mmCIF file of C-alpha atoms and ligand atoms in Angstrom:
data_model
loop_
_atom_site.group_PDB
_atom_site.id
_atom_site.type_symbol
_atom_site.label_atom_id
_atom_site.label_comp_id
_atom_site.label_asym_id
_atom_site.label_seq_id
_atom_site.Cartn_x
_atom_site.Cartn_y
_atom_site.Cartn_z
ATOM 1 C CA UNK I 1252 -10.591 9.622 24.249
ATOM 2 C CA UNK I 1253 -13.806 7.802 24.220
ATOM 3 C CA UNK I 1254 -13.217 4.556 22.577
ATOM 4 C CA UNK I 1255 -12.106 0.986 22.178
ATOM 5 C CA UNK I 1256 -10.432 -1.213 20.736
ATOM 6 C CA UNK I 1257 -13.682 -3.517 19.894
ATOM 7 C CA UNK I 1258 -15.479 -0.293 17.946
ATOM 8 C CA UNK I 1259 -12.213 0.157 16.083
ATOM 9 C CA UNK I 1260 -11.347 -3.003 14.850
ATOM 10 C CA UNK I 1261 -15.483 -3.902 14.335
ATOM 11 C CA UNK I 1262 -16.023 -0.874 12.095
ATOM 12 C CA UNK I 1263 -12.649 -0.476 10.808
ATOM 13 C CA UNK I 1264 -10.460 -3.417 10.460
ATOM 14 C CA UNK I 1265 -7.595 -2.066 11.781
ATOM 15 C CA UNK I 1266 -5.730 -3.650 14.613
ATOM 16 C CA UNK I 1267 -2.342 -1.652 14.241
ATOM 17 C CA UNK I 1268 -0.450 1.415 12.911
ATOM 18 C CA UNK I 1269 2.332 2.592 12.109
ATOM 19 C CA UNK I 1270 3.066 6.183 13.381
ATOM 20 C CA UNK I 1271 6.367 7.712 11.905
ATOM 21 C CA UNK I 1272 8.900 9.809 14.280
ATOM 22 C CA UNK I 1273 9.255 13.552 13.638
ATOM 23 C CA UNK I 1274 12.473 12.964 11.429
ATOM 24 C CA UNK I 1275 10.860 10.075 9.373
ATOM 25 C CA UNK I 1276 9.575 12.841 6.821
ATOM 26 C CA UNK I 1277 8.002 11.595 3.565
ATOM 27 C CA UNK I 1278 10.995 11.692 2.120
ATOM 28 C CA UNK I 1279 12.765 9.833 4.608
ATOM 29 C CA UNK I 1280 10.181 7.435 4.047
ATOM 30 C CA UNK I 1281 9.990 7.407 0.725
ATOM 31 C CA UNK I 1282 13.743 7.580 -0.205
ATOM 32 C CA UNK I 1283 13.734 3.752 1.906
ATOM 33 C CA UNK I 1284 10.541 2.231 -0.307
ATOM 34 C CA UNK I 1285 12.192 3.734 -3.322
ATOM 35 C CA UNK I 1286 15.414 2.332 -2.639
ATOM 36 C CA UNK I 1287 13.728 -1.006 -2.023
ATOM 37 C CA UNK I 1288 11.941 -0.780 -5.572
ATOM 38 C CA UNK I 1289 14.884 -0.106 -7.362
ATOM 39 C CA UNK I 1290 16.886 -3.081 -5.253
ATOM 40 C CA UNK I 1291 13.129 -5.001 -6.560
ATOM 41 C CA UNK I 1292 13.662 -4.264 -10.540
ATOM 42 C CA UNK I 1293 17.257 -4.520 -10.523
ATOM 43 C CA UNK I 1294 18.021 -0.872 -11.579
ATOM 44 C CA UNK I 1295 20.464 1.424 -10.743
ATOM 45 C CA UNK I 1296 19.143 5.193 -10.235
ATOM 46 C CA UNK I 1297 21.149 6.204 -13.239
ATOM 47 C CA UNK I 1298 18.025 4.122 -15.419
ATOM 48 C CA UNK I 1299 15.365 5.974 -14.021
ATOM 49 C CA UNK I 1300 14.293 8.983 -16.397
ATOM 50 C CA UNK I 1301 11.534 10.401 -14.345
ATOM 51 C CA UNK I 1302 10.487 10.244 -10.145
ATOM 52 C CA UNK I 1303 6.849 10.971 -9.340
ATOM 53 C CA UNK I 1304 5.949 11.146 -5.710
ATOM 54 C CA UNK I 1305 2.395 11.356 -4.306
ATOM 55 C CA UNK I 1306 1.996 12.548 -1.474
ATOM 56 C CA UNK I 1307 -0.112 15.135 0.485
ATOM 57 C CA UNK I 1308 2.081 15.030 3.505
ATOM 58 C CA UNK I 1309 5.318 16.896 1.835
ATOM 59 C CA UNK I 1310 7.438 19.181 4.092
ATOM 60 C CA UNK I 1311 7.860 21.626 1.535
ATOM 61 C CA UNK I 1312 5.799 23.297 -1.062
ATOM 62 C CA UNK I 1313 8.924 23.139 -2.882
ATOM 63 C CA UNK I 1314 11.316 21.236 -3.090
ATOM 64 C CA UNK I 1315 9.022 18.755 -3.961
ATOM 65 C CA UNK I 1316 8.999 15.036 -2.007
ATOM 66 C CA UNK I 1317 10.163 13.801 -5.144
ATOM 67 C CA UNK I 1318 13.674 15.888 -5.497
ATOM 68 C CA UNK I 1319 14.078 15.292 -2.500
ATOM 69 C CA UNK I 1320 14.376 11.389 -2.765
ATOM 70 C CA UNK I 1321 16.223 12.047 -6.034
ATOM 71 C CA UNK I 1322 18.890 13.660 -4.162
ATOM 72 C CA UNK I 1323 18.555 10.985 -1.772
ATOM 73 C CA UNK I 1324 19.424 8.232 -4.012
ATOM 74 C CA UNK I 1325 21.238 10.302 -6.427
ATOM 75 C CA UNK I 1326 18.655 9.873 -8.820
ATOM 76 C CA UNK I 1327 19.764 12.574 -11.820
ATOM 77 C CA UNK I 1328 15.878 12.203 -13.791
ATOM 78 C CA UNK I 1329 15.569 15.233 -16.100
ATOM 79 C CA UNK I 1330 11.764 14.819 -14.656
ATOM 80 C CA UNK I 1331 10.811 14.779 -10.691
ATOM 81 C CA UNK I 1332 7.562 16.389 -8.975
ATOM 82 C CA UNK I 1333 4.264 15.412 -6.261
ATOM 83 C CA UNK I 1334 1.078 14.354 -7.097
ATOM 84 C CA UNK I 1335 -1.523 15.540 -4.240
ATOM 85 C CA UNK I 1336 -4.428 13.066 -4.962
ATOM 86 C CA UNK I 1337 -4.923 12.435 -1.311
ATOM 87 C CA UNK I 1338 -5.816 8.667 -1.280
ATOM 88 C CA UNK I 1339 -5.739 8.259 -4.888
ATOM 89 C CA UNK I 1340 -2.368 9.590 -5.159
ATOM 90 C CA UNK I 1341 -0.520 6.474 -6.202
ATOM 91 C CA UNK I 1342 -3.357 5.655 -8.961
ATOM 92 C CA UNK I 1343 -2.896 9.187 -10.706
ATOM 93 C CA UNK I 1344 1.010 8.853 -10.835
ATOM 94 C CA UNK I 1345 0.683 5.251 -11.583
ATOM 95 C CA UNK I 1346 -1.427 7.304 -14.869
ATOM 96 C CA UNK I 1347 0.951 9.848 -15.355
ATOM 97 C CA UNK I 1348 3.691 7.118 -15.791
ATOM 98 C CA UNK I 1349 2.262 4.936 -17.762
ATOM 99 C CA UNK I 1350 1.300 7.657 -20.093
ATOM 100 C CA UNK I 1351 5.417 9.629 -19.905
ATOM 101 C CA UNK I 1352 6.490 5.846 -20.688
ATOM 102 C CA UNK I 1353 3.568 5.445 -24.025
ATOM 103 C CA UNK I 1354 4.477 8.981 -25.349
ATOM 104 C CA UNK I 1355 8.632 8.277 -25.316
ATOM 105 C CA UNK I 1356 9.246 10.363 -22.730
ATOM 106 C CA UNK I 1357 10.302 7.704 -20.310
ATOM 107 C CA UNK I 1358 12.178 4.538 -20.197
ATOM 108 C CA UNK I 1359 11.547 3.856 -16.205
ATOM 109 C CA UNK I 1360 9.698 5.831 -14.112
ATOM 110 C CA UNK I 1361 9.953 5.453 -10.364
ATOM 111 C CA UNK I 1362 6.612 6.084 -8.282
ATOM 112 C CA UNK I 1363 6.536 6.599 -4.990
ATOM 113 C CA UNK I 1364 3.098 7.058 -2.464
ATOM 114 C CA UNK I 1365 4.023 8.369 1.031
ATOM 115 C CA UNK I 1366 2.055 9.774 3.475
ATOM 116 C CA UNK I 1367 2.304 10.758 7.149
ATOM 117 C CA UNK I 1368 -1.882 10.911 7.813
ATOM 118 C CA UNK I 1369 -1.674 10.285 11.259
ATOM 119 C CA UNK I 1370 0.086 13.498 12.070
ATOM 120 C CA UNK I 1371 -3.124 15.760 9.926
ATOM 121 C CA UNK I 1372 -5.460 14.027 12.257
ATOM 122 C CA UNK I 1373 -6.418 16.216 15.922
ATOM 123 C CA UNK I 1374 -5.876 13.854 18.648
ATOM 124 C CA UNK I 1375 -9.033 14.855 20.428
ATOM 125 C CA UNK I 1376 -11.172 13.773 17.329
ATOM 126 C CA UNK I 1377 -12.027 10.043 17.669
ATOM 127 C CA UNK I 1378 -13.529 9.521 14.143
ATOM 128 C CA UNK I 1379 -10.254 10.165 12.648
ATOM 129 C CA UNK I 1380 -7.479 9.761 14.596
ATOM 130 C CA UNK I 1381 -8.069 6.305 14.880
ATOM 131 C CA UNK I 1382 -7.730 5.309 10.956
ATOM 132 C CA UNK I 1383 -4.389 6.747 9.704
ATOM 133 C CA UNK I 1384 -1.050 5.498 9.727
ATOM 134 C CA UNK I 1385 2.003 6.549 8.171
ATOM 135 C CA UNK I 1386 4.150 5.131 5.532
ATOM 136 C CA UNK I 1387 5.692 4.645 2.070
ATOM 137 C CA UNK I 1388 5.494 2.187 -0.995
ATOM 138 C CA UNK I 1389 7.339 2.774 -4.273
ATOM 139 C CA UNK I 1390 7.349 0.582 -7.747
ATOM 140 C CA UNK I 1391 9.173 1.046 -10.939
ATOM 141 C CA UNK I 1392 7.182 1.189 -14.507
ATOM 142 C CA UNK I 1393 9.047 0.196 -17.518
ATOM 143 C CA UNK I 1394 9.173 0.659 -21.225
ATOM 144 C CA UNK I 1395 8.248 -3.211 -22.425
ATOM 145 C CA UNK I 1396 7.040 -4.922 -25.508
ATOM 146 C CA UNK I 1397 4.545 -6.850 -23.730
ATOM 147 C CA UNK I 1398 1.132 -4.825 -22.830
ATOM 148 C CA UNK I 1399 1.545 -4.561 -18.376
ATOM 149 C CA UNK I 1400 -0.951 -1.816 -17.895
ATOM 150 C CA UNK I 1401 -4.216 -3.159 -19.426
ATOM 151 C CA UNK I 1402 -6.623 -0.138 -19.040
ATOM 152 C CA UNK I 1403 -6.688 2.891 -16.433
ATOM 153 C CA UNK I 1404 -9.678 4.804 -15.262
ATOM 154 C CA UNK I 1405 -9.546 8.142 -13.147
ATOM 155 C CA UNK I 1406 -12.342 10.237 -11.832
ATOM 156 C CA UNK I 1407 -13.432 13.250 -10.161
ATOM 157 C CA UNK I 1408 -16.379 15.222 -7.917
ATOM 158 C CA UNK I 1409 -15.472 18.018 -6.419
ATOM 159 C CA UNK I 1410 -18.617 18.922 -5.170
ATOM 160 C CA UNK I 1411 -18.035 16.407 -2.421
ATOM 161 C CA UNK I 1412 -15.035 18.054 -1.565
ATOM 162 C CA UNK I 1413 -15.664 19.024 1.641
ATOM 163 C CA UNK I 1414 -16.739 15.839 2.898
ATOM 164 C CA UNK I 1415 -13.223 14.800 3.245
ATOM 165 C CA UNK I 1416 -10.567 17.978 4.170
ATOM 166 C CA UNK I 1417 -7.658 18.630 5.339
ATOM 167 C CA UNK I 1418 -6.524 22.546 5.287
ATOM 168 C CA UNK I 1419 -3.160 24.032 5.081
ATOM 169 C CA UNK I 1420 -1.819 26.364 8.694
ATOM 170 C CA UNK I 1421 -2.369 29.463 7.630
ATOM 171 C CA UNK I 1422 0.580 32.075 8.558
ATOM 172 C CA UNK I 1423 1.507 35.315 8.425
ATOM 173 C CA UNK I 1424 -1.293 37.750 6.513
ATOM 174 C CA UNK I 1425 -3.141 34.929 5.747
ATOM 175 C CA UNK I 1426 -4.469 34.586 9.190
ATOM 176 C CA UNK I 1427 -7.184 37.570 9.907
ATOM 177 C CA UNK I 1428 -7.048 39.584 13.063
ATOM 178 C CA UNK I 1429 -8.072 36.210 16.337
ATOM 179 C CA UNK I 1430 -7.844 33.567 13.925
ATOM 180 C CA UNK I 1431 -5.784 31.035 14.501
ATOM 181 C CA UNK I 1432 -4.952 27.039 12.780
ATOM 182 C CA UNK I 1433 -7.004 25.275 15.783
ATOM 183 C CA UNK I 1434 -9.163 23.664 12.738
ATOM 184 C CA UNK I 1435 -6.127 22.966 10.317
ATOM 185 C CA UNK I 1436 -6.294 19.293 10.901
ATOM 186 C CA UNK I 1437 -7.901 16.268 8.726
ATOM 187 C CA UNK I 1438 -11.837 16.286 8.646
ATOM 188 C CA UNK I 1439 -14.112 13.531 7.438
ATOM 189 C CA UNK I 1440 -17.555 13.232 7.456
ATOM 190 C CA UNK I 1441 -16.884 9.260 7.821
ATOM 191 C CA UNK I 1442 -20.069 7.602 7.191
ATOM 192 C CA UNK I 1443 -20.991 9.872 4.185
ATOM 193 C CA UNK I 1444 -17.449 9.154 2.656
ATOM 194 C CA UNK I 1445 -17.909 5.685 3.310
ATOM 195 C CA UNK I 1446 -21.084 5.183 1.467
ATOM 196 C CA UNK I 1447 -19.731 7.203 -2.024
ATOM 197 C CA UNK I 1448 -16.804 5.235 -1.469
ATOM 198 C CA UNK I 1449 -18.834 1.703 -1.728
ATOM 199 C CA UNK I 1450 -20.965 3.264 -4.741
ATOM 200 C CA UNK I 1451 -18.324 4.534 -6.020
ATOM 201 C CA UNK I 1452 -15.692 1.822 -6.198
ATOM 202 C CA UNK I 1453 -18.206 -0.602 -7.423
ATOM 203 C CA UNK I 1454 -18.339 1.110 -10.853
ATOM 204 C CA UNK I 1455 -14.716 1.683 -10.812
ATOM 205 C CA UNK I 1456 -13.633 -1.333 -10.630
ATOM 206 C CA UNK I 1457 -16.752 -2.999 -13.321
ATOM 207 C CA UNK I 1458 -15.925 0.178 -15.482
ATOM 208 C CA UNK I 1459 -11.565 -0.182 -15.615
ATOM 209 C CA UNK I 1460 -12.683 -4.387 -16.150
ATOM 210 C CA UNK I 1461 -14.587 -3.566 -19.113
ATOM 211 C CA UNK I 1462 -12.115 -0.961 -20.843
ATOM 212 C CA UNK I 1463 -10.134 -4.032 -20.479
ATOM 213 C CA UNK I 1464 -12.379 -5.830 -22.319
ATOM 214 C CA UNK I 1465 -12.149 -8.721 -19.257
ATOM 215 C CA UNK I 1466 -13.907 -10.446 -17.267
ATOM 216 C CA UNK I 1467 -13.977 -11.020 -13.154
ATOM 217 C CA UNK I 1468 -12.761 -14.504 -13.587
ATOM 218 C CA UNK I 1469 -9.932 -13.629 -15.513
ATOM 219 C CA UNK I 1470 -8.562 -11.130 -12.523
ATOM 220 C CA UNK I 1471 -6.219 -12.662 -9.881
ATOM 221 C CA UNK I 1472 -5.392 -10.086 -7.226
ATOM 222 C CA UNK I 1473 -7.500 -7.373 -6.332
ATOM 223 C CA UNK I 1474 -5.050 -4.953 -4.914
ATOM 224 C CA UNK I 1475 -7.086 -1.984 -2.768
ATOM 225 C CA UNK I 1476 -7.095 0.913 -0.742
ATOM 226 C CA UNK I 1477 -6.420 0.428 2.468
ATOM 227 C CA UNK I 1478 -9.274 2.462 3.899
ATOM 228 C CA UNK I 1479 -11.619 -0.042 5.735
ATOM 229 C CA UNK I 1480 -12.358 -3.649 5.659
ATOM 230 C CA UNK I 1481 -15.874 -3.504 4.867
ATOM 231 C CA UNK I 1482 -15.199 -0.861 1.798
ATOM 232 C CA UNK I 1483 -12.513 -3.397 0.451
ATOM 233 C CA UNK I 1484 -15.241 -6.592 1.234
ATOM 234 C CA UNK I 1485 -17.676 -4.718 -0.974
ATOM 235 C CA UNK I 1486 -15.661 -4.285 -3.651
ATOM 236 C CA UNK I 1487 -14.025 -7.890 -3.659
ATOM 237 C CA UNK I 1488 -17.642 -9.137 -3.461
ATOM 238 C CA UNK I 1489 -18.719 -7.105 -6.470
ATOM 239 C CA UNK I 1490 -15.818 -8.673 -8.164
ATOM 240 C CA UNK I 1491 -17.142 -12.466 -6.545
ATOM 241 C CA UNK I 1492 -13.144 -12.401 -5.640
ATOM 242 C CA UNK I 1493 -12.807 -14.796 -2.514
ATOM 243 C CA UNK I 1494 -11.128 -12.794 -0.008
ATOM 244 C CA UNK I 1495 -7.938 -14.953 -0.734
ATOM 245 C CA UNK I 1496 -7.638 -12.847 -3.887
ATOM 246 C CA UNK I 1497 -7.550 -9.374 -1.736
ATOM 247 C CA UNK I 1498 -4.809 -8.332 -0.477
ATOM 248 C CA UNK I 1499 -5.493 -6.843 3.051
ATOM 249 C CA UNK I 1500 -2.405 -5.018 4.776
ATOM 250 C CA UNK I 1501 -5.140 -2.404 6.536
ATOM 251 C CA UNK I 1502 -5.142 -4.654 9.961
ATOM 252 C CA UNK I 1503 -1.372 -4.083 10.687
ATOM 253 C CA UNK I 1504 -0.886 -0.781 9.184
ATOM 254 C CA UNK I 1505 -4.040 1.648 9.164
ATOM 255 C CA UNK I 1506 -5.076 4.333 6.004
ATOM 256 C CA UNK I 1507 -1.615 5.111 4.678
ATOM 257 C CA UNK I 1508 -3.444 6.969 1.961
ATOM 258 C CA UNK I 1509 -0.983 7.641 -0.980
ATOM 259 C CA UNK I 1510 1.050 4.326 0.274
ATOM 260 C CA UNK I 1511 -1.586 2.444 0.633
ATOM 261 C CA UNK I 1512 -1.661 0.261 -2.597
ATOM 262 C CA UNK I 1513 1.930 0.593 -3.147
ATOM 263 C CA UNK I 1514 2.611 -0.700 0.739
ATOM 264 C CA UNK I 1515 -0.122 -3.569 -0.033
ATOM 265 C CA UNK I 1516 1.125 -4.676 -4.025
ATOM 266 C CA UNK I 1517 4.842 -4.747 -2.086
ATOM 267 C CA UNK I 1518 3.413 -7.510 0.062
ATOM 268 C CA UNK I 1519 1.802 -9.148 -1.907
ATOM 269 C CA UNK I 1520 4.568 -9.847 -4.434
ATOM 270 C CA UNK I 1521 6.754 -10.436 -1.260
ATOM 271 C CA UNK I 1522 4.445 -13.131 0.316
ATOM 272 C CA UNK I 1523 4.715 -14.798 -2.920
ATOM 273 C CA UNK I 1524 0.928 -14.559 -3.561
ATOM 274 C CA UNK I 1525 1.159 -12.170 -6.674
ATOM 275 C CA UNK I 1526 3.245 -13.592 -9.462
ATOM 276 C CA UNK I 1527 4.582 -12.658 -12.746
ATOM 277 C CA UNK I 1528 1.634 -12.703 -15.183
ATOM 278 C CA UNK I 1529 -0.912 -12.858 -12.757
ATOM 279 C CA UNK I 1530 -4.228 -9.584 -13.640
ATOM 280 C CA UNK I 1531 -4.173 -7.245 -10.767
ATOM 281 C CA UNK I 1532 -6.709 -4.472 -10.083
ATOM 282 C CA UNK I 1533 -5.240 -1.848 -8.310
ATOM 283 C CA UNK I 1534 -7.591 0.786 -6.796
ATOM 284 C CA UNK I 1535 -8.155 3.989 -4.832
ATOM 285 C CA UNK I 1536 -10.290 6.280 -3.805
ATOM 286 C CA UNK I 1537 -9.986 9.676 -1.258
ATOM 287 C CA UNK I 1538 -10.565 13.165 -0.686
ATOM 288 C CA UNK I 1539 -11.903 15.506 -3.537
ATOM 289 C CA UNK I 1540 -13.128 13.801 -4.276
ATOM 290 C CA UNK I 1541 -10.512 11.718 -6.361
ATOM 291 C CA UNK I 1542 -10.493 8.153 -7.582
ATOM 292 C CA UNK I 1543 -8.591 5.687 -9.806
ATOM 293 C CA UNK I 1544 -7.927 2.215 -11.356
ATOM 294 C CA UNK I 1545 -5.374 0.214 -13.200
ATOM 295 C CA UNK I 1546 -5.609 -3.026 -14.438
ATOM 296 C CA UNK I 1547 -2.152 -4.492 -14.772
ATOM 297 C CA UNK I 1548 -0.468 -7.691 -15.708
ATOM 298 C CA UNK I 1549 2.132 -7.900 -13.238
HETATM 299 N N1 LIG K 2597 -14.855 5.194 18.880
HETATM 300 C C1 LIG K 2597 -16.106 5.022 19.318
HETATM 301 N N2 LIG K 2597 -17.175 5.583 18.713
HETATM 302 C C2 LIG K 2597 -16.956 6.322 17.628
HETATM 303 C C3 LIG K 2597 -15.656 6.557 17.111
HETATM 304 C C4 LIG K 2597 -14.586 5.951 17.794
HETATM 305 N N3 LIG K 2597 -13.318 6.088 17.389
HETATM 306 N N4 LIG K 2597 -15.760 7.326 16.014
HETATM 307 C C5 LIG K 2597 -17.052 7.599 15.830
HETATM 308 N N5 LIG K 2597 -17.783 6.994 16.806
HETATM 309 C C6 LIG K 2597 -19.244 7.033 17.008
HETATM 310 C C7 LIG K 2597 -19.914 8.185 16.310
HETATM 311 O O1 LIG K 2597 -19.854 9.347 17.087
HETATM 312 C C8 LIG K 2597 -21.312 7.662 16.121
HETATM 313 O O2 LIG K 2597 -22.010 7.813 17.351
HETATM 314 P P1 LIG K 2597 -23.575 8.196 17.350
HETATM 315 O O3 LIG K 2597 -24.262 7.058 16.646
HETATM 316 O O4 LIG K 2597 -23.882 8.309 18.800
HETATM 317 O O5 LIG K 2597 -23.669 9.489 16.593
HETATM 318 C C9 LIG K 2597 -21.116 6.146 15.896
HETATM 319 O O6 LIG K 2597 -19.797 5.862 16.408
HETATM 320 C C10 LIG K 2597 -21.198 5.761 14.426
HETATM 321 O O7 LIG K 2597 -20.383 6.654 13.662
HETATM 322 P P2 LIG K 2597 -20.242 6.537 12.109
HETATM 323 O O8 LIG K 2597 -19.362 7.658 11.621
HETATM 324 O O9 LIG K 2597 -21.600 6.379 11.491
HETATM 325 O O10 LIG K 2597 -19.450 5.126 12.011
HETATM 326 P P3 LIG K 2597 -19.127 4.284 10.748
HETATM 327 O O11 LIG K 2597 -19.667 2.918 10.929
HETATM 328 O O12 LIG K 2597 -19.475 5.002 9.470
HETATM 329 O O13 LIG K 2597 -17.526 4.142 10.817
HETATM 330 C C11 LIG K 2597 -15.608 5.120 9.722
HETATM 331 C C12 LIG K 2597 -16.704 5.306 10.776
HETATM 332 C C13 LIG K 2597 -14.734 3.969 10.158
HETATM 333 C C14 LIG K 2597 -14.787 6.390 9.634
HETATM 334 C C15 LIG K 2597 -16.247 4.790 8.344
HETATM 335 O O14 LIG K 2597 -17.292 5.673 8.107
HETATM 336 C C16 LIG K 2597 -15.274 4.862 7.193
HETATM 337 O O15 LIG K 2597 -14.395 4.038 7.036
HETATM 338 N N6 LIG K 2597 -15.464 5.838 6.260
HETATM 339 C C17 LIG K 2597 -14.738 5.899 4.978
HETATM 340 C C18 LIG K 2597 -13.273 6.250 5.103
HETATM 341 C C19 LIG K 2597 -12.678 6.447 3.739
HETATM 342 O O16 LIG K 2597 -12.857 5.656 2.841
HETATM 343 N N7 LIG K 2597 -11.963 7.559 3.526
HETATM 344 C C20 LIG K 2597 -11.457 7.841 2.197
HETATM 345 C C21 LIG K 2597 -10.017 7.768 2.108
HETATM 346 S S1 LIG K 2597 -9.195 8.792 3.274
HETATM 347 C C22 LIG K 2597 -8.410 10.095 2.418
HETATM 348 O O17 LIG K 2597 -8.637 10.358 1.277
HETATM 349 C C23 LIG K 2597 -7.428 10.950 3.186
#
């Protein structure tokens, strides 16, 4: 198609992707990062009480993504089910965990974001199929004495909804009489989506600081969606964060959407950059619109 590699990585940031094989399903994918994350915390799937996955890229409506990596790992949870949050997948379940874990319903929670974006996208439509790549990050949250999740913010508009789609194929008597799934693949109205998203993650980030009751200088990491560099250099500079603080994993992997912050808070505590007790601002944003924050003392 008409484009090159100087327009993508100028505009973007993105210099590689990841593209996963027909059998690497999301819960291929996410059975490895989960395995990983329980290898991480030192837990055997016998300790974990509840698995949320989120994910928008499932191969079933049910099962869910997350049985299935239950099964995988032999994960017996009396809880498991998807979050679809598109891009801001991993900050709702990262909620919904926090909040099964404060309530007594869970002593460890594993959360997994996955996503397979690249395949949604119509390989004749430049302003998308560029961006995506597919993947999987997974964490465990624990029951602990010490405060670890500082403050959380989610949000909503769906009136913007349809800046950002992706439909479901339609089959059987759902499709009327000529009509056929030629449009069911990811649309985004990019440069719309791309100024809510600076707007937008601005006050996200100043509003989740202030539940908080913290300041910028007291944060160590910012920890961001992976969507594009200049969205993520807006919101470090709105923080005054020195791009040292950010971690940036957009350049060798693409949008991973639900993975995204999982895939780049995996590297960053890998690299040896994000330590124990360092602040971290995790943060997403995608298609809904749907957007989320946690601050967290790692
Ligand atoms: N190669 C070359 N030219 C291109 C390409 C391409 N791949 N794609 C678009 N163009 C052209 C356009 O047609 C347009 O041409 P025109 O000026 O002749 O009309 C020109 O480049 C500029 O297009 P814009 O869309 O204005 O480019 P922009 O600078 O906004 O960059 C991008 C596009 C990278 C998509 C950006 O808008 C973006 O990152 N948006 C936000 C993405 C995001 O945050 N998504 C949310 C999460 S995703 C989820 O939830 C699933």
């Amino acid at each position: 198609m008409e484009t090159s590699d100087t327009w993508i990585v100028e505009r973007t940031g993105i210099h590689e992707r990841r593209i996963a094989a027909p059998y690497e399903t999301a819960a291929f994918m996410g059975t490895k990062a989960a395995a990983q994350a329980l290898e991480a915390a030192g837990l055997e799937p016998s300790s974990i009480d509840a698995v949320i996955c989120a994910t928008t890229s499932g191969q079933n409506a049910f099962p869910s993504t997350a049985c299935e990596i239950a099964l995988a790992l032999g994960i017996k949870a009396p809880i498991a089910f998807d979050v679809a949050a598109a891009c801001a997948g991993f900050s709702y379940a990262y909620s919904l965990a926090h909040n099964m874990i404060l309530c007594g319903q869970a002593q460890h929670v594993l959360i997994v974001g996955v996503d397979s974006l690249s395949h949604a996208c119509a390989n004749t439509d430049r302003t998308t199929i560029i961006l995506f790549g597919d993947g999987a990050g997974a964490c465990v949250l624990g029951a602990s004495e010490e405060p670890g999740t500082l403050a959380i913010k989610l949000s909503s508009d769906p009136s913007r909804g349809d800046l950002l789609k992706l439909p479901f194929p339609k089959r059987g008597q759902d499709l009327a009489p000529g009509e056929t799934n030629d449009g069911a693949y990811l649309y985004m109205k990019g440069n719309d989506v791309f100024k809510h998203a600076v707007t937008i993650l601005a006050s996200l980030v100043k509003d989740t600081l202030q539940e908080a009751g913290m300041s910028e200088d007291e944060l160590d990491f910012l920890v961001p969606h992976q969507a594009n560099l200049r969205i993520i250099t807006a919101t470090a500079r709105k923080l005054k964060l020195d791009m040292s603080q950010v971690i940036v994993t957009l350049d060798k992997q693409g949008n991973t959407s639900a993975a995204s912050v999982p895939l780049a808070l995996d590297e960053g505590i890998r690299q040896g950059r994000i330590q124990r007790g360092h602040n971290l601002l995790l943060e997403s944003f995608g298609g809904g619109f749907v957007w989320g924050g946690a601050l967290v003392r790692y």
